PDB file of C-alpha atoms in Angstrom:
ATOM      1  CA  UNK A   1      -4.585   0.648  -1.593  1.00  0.00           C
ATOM      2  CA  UNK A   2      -6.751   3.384  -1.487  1.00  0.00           C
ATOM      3  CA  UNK A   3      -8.172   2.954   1.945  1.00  0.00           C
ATOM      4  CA  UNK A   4      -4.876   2.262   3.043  1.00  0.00           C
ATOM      5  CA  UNK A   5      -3.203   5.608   1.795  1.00  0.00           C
ATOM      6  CA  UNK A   6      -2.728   7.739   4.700  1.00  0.00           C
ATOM      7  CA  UNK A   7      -0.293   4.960   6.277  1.00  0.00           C
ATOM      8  CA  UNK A   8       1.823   4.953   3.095  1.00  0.00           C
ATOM      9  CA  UNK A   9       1.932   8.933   3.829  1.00  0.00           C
ATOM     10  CA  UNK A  10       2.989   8.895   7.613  1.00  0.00           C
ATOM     11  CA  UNK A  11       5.675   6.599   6.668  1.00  0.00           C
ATOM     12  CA  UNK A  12       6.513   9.947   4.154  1.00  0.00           C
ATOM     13  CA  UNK A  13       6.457   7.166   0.652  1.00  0.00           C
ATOM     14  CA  UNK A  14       4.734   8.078  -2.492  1.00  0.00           C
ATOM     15  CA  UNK A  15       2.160   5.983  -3.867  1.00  0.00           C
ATOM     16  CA  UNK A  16       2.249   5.896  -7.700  1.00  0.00           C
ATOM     17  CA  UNK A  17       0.061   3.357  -9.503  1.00  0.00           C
ATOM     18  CA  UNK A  18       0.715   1.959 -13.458  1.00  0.00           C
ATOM     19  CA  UNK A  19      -2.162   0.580 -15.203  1.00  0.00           C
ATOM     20  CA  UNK A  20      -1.984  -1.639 -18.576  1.00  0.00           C
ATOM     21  CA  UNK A  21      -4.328   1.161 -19.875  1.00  0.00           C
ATOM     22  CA  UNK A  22      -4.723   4.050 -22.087  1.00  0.00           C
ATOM     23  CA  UNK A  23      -5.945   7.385 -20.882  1.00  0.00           C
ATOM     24  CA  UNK A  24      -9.380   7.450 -22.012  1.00  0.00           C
ATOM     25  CA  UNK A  25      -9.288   3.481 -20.209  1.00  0.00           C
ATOM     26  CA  UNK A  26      -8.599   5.314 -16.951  1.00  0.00           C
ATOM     27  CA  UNK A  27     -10.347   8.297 -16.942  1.00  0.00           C
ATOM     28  CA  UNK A  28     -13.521   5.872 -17.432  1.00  0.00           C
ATOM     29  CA  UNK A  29     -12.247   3.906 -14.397  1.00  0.00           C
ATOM     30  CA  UNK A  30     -11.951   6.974 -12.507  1.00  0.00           C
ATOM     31  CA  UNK A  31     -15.450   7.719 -13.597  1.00  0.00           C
ATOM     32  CA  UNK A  32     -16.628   4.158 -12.090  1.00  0.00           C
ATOM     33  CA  UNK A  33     -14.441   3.793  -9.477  1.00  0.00           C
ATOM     34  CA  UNK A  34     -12.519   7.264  -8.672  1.00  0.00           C
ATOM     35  CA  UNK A  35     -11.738   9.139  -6.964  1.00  0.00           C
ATOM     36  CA  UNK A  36      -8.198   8.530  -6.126  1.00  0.00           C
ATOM     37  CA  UNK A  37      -5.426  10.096  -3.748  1.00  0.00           C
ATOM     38  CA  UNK A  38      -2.803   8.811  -6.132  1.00  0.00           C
ATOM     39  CA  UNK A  39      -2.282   9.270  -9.321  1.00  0.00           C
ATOM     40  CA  UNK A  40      -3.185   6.194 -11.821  1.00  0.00           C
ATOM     41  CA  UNK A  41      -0.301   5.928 -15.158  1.00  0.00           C
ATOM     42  CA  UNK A  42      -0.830   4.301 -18.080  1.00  0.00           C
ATOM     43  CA  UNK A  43       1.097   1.672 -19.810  1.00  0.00           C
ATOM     44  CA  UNK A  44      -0.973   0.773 -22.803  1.00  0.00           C
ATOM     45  CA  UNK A  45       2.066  -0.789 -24.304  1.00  0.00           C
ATOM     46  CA  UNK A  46       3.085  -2.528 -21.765  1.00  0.00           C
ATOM     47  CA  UNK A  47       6.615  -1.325 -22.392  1.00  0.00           C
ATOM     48  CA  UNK A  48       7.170  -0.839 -18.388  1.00  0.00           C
ATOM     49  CA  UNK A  49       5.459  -3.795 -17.334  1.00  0.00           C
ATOM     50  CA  UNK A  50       7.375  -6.280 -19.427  1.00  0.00           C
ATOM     51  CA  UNK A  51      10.516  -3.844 -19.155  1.00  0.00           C
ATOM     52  CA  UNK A  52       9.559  -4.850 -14.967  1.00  0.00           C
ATOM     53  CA  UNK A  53       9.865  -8.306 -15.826  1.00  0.00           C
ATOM     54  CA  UNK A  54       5.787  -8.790 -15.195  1.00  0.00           C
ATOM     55  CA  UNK A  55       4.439 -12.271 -16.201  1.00  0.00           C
ATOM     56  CA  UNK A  56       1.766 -12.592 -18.569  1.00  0.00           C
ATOM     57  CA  UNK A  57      -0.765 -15.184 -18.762  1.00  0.00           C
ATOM     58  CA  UNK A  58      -2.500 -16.636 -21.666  1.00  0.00           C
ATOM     59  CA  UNK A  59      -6.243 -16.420 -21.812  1.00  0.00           C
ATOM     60  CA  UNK A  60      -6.466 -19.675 -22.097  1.00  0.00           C
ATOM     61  CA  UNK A  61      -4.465 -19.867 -18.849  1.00  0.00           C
ATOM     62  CA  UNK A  62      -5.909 -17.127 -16.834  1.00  0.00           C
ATOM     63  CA  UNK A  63      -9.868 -18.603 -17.948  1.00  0.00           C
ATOM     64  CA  UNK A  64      -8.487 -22.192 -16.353  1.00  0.00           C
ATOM     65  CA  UNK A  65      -7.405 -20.503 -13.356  1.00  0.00           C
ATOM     66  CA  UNK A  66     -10.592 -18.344 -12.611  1.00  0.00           C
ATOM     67  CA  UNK A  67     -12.513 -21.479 -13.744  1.00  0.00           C
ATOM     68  CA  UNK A  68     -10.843 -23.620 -11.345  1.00  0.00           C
ATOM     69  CA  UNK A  69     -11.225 -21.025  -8.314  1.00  0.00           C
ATOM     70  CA  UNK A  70     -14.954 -21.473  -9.646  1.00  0.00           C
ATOM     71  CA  UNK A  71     -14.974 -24.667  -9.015  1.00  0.00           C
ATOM     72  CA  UNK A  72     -13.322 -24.950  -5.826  1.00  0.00           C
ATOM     73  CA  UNK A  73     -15.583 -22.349  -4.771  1.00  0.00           C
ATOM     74  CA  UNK A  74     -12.782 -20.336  -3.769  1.00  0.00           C
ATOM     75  CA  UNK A  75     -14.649 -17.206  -5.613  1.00  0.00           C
ATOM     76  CA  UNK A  76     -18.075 -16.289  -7.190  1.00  0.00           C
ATOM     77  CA  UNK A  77     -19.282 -15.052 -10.686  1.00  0.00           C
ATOM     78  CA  UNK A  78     -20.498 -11.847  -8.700  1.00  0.00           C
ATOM     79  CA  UNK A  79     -16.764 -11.391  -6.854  1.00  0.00           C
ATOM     80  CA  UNK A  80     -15.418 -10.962 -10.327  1.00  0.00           C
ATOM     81  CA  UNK A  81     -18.234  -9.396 -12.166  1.00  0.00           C
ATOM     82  CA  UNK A  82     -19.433  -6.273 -10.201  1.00  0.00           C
ATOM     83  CA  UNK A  83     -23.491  -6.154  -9.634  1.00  0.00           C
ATOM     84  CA  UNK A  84     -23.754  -2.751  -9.817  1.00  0.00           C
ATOM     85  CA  UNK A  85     -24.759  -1.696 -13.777  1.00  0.00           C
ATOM     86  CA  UNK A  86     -22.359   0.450 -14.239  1.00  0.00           C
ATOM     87  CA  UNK A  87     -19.879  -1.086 -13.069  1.00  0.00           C
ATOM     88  CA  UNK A  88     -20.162  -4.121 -14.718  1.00  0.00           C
ATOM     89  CA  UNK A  89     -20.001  -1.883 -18.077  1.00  0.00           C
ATOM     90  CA  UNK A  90     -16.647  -0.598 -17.035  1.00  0.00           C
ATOM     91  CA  UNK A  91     -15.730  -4.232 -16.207  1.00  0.00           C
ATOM     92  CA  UNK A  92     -16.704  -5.833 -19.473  1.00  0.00           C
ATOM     93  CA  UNK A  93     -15.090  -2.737 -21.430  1.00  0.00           C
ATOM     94  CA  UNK A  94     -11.873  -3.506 -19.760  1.00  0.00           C
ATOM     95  CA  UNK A  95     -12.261  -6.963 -20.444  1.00  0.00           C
ATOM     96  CA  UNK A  96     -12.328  -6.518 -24.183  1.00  0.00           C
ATOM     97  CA  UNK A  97     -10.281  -3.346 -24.914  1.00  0.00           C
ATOM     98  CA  UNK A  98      -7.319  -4.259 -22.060  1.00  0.00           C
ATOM     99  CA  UNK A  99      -4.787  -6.316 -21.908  1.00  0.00           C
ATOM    100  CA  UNK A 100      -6.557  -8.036 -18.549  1.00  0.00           C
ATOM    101  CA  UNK A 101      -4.152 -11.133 -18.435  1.00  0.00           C
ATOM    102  CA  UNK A 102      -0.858  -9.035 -17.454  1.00  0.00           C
ATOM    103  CA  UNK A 103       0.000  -9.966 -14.037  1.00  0.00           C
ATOM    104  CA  UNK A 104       0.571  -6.836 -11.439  1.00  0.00           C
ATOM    105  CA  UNK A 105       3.740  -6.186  -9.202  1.00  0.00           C
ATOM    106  CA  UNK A 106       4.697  -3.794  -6.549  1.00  0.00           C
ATOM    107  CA  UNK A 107       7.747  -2.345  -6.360  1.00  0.00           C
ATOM    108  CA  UNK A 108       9.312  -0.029  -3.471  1.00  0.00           C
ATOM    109  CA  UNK A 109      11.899   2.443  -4.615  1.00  0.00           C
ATOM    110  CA  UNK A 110      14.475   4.789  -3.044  1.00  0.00           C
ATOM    111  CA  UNK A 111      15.167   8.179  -3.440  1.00  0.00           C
ATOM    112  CA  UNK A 112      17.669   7.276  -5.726  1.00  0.00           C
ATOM    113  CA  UNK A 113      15.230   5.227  -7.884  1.00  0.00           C
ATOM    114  CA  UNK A 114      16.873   2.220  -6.575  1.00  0.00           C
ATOM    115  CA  UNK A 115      15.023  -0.837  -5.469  1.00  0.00           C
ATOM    116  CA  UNK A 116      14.348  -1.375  -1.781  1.00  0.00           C
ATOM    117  CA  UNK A 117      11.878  -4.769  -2.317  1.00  0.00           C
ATOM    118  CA  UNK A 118       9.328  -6.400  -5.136  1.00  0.00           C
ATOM    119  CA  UNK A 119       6.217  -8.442  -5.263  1.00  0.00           C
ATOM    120  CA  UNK A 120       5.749  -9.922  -8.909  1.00  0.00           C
ATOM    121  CA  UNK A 121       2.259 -11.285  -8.969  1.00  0.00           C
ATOM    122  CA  UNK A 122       2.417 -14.842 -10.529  1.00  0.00           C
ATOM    123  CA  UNK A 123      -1.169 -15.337 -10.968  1.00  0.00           C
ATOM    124  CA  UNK A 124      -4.523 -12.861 -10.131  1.00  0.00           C
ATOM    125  CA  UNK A 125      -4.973 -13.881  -6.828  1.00  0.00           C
ATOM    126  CA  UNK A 126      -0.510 -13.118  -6.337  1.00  0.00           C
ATOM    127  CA  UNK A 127      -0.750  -9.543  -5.211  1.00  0.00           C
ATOM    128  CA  UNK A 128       1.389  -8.154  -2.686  1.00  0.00           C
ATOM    129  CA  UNK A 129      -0.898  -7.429   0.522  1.00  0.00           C
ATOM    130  CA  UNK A 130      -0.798  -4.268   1.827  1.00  0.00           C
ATOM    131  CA  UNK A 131       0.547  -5.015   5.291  1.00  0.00           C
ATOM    132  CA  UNK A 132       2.860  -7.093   3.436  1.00  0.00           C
ATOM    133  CA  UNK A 133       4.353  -3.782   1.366  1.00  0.00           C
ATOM    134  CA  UNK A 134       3.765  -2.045   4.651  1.00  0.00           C
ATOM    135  CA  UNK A 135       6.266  -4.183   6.900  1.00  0.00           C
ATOM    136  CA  UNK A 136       8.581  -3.824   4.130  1.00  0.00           C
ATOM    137  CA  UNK A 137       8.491   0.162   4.016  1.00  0.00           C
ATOM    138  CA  UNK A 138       9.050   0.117   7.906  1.00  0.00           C
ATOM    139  CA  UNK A 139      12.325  -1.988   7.602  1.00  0.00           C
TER     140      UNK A 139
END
């Protein structure tokens, strides 16, 4: 999303991200990954993502699913666990002190607050592409 910004601004639409975070949770992702020309919520409670009808996966579930991408060879250990030292702190902190089996969505809102189109992911690999929110912003 980030490197895709500036088109969500010439087409005059405000990006606003939610995370299932608190705000220590993203201010240490900001650290890691940052910085941003958004801002980054959080929803520690996950009041607004369940109140947004997200799906949420077991662990159980969402370990069979990676595991099975694994497998298939469909994805690596080091596409899910970052090389890079710090990095794979941050990742491994989110891991245990998040909520990482809530499943995204993107939404696209009016001025009115009133929904134009949504993308609920149904599993990790579910999110709405970018050109894919894009084409929807230019109808």
């Amino acid at each position: 999303m980030r490197e895709s910004f500036e088109k969500f601004e010439r087409l005059d639409f405000k990006v606003v991200v939610v995370a299932p975070a608190n705000r220590d949770q993203i201010q240490e992702f900001l650290n890691v990954h940052g910085p941003f020309p958004f801002e980054i919520y959080g929803d520690p409670e996950l009041d607004l993502y369940e109140e947004m009808g997200n799906h949420h996966m077991t662990t159980v579930k969402s370990m069979l699913s990676v595991g099975a991408d694994l497998l298939k060879g469909e994805v690596k250990i080091s596409d899910i666990v970052p090389k890079d030292k710090t990095e794979r702190k941050h990742f491994l902190s989110a891991v245990k002190n998040q909520d990482v089996n809530i499943q995204g969505s993107s939404w696209l809102f009016d001025q009115n607050g009133d929904v134009l189109w949504k993308h609920i992911d149904d599993a990790p690999e579910d999110h709405a592409k970018v050109d894919e929110v894009l084409n929807q912003l230019r109808k």
